[in-house]
PDB file of C-alpha atoms in Angstrom:
ATOM      1  CA  MET A  23      51.469  43.242 -58.261  1.00  0.00           C
ATOM      2  CA  VAL A  24      51.409  41.010 -55.318  1.00  0.00           C
ATOM      3  CA  LYS A  25      50.880  37.623 -53.875  1.00  0.00           C
ATOM      4  CA  HIS A  26      49.804  36.667 -50.892  1.00  0.00           C
ATOM      5  CA  ILE A  27      49.994  32.915 -49.554  1.00  0.00           C
ATOM      6  CA  ILE A  28      48.907  31.442 -46.660  1.00  0.00           C
ATOM      7  CA  LEU A  29      48.969  28.264 -45.423  1.00  0.00           C
ATOM      8  CA  TRP A  30      46.829  26.866 -42.521  1.00  0.00           C
ATOM      9  CA  THR A  31      46.495  23.712 -40.848  1.00  0.00           C
ATOM     10  CA  LEU A  32      42.830  23.032 -38.686  1.00  0.00           C
ATOM     11  CA  LYS A  33      43.052  22.318 -35.020  1.00  0.00           C
ATOM     12  CA  ASP A  34      43.389  18.277 -34.179  1.00  0.00           C
ATOM     13  CA  GLU A  35      39.948  18.200 -31.962  1.00  0.00           C
ATOM     14  CA  LEU A  36      37.567  19.189 -34.960  1.00  0.00           C
ATOM     15  CA  SER A  37      35.839  16.311 -36.505  1.00  0.00           C
ATOM     16  CA  ALA A  38      36.377  15.018 -39.693  1.00  0.00           C
ATOM     17  CA  ASP A  39      32.755  17.143 -40.369  1.00  0.00           C
ATOM     18  CA  GLU A  40      33.764  20.242 -38.205  1.00  0.00           C
ATOM     19  CA  LYS A  41      37.139  20.521 -40.299  1.00  0.00           C
ATOM     20  CA  LEU A  42      34.758  20.452 -43.973  1.00  0.00           C
ATOM     21  CA  LYS A  43      32.269  22.644 -42.441  1.00  0.00           C
ATOM     22  CA  VAL A  44      34.801  25.203 -41.377  1.00  0.00           C
ATOM     23  CA  LYS A  45      37.035  24.933 -44.397  1.00  0.00           C
ATOM     24  CA  GLN A  46      33.657  25.815 -46.370  1.00  0.00           C
ATOM     25  CA  GLU A  47      33.529  28.869 -44.300  1.00  0.00           C
ATOM     26  CA  ILE A  48      36.405  30.256 -44.526  1.00  0.00           C
ATOM     27  CA  LYS A  49      36.669  29.862 -48.268  1.00  0.00           C
ATOM     28  CA  GLU A  50      33.163  31.360 -48.468  1.00  0.00           C
ATOM     29  CA  GLY A  51      34.385  34.434 -46.087  1.00  0.00           C
ATOM     30  CA  LEU A  52      37.866  34.929 -47.820  1.00  0.00           C
ATOM     31  CA  GLU A  53      36.458  34.797 -51.551  1.00  0.00           C
ATOM     32  CA  GLY A  54      33.394  37.134 -50.629  1.00  0.00           C
ATOM     33  CA  LEU A  55      35.811  39.975 -49.957  1.00  0.00           C
ATOM     34  CA  LYS A  56      36.665  39.809 -53.735  1.00  0.00           C
ATOM     35  CA  ASP A  57      34.593  42.909 -54.153  1.00  0.00           C
ATOM     36  CA  GLU A  58      34.359  44.121 -51.286  1.00  0.00           C
ATOM     37  CA  VAL A  59      37.734  45.422 -50.265  1.00  0.00           C
ATOM     38  CA  PRO A  60      39.515  47.286 -52.595  1.00  0.00           C
ATOM     39  CA  GLY A  61      42.863  46.348 -54.572  1.00  0.00           C
ATOM     40  CA  ILE A  62      42.125  42.591 -54.762  1.00  0.00           C
ATOM     41  CA  VAL A  63      42.995  41.385 -58.067  1.00  0.00           C
ATOM     42  CA  GLU A  64      42.101  38.004 -57.280  1.00  0.00           C
ATOM     43  CA  ILE A  65      41.534  35.874 -54.276  1.00  0.00           C
ATOM     44  CA  LYS A  66      40.920  32.224 -54.063  1.00  0.00           C
ATOM     45  CA  VAL A  67      40.900  29.169 -51.385  1.00  0.00           C
ATOM     46  CA  ASN A  68      41.775  25.611 -52.129  1.00  0.00           C
ATOM     47  CA  ILE A  69      39.937  23.414 -49.468  1.00  0.00           C
ATOM     48  CA  ASN A  70      40.891  19.953 -51.481  1.00  0.00           C
ATOM     49  CA  GLY A  71      43.988  19.175 -50.846  1.00  0.00           C
ATOM     50  CA  LEU A  72      45.370  15.343 -51.923  1.00  0.00           C
ATOM     51  CA  GLU A  73      46.259  13.053 -49.116  1.00  0.00           C
ATOM     52  CA  SER A  74      49.423  14.034 -49.529  1.00  0.00           C
ATOM     53  CA  SER A  75      49.325  17.306 -48.381  1.00  0.00           C
ATOM     54  CA  ASN A  76      50.750  18.410 -44.789  1.00  0.00           C
ATOM     55  CA  VAL A  77      48.283  21.539 -44.392  1.00  0.00           C
ATOM     56  CA  ASP A  78      44.275  22.049 -44.290  1.00  0.00           C
ATOM     57  CA  LEU A  79      43.485  24.592 -46.960  1.00  0.00           C
ATOM     58  CA  MET A  80      45.565  27.645 -48.498  1.00  0.00           C
ATOM     59  CA  LEU A  81      44.376  31.319 -49.726  1.00  0.00           C
ATOM     60  CA  ASP A  82      46.345  32.164 -52.999  1.00  0.00           C
ATOM     61  CA  SER A  83      45.463  36.331 -53.722  1.00  0.00           C
ATOM     62  CA  THR A  84      46.799  38.765 -55.546  1.00  0.00           C
ATOM     63  CA  PHE A  85      46.816  42.376 -54.770  1.00  0.00           C
ATOM     64  CA  VAL A  86      47.541  45.416 -56.827  1.00  0.00           C
ATOM     65  CA  ASP A  87      50.843  46.241 -54.509  1.00  0.00           C
ATOM     66  CA  GLU A  88      52.014  46.237 -51.619  1.00  0.00           C
ATOM     67  CA  ALA A  89      49.729  49.137 -50.266  1.00  0.00           C
ATOM     68  CA  ALA A  90      46.722  47.459 -51.135  1.00  0.00           C
ATOM     69  CA  LEU A  91      47.628  44.194 -49.011  1.00  0.00           C
ATOM     70  CA  LYS A  92      47.980  46.358 -46.133  1.00  0.00           C
ATOM     71  CA  ALA A  93      45.462  47.825 -46.077  1.00  0.00           C
ATOM     72  CA  TYR A  94      43.405  44.487 -46.386  1.00  0.00           C
ATOM     73  CA  SER A  95      45.328  43.318 -43.268  1.00  0.00           C
ATOM     74  CA  VAL A  96      43.210  45.776 -41.326  1.00  0.00           C
ATOM     75  CA  ASN A  97      39.833  46.498 -42.999  1.00  0.00           C
ATOM     76  CA  PRO A  98      37.394  45.886 -40.802  1.00  0.00           C
ATOM     77  CA  LEU A  99      35.398  43.414 -42.751  1.00  0.00           C
ATOM     78  CA  HIS A 100      39.001  41.153 -43.831  1.00  0.00           C
ATOM     79  CA  VAL A 101      39.281  41.346 -40.182  1.00  0.00           C
ATOM     80  CA  ALA A 102      35.335  40.028 -39.418  1.00  0.00           C
ATOM     81  CA  VAL A 103      36.251  36.779 -41.517  1.00  0.00           C
ATOM     82  CA  ALA A 104      39.714  36.526 -39.886  1.00  0.00           C
ATOM     83  CA  ASP A 105      38.695  37.022 -36.172  1.00  0.00           C
ATOM     84  CA  GLY A 106      35.354  35.045 -36.775  1.00  0.00           C
ATOM     85  CA  LYS A 107      36.009  31.905 -39.393  1.00  0.00           C
ATOM     86  CA  VAL A 108      39.929  31.439 -39.662  1.00  0.00           C
ATOM     87  CA  ARG A 109      41.909  32.569 -36.237  1.00  0.00           C
ATOM     88  CA  PRO A 110      38.834  30.637 -33.927  1.00  0.00           C
ATOM     89  CA  PHE A 111      39.872  27.235 -35.826  1.00  0.00           C
ATOM     90  CA  THR A 112      43.627  27.221 -36.814  1.00  0.00           C
ATOM     91  CA  ALA A 113      46.702  25.971 -35.041  1.00  0.00           C
ATOM     92  CA  GLN A 114      48.867  27.129 -37.809  1.00  0.00           C
ATOM     93  CA  ARG A 115      49.633  29.589 -40.209  1.00  0.00           C
ATOM     94  CA  CYS A 116      52.303  29.767 -42.789  1.00  0.00           C
ATOM     95  CA  CYS A 117      52.728  33.304 -44.856  1.00  0.00           C
ATOM     96  CA  LEU A 118      53.954  34.047 -48.011  1.00  0.00           C
ATOM     97  CA  ASP A 119      54.165  37.790 -49.780  1.00  0.00           C
ATOM     98  CA  TYR A 120      55.962  38.559 -53.106  1.00  0.00           C
ATOM     99  CA  GLU A 121      55.829  40.567 -55.403  1.00  0.00           C
ATOM    100  CA  VAL A 122      55.095  39.644 -59.216  1.00  0.00           C
TER     101      VAL A 122
END
């Protein structure tokens, strides 16, 4: 299995209310891919970080293997969520992929 962890920081120009809305939409969009994209074992988005956090949200996902992760990255359903709900609102992205 392969873990795919993403940490995002939202753009500074977003108000607190806008950030809450964007985080919820990212969560719904990505978690909604669970039964739509082959190879996803688990996919969760954490949007409730503590005050001590220096990022706004985290994707914690598990795939059956590296090939499934690669296929997910170009799957049109995932690309639509990334292009419509994530990339327009994020300033920074950090990624860690590893085998478990």
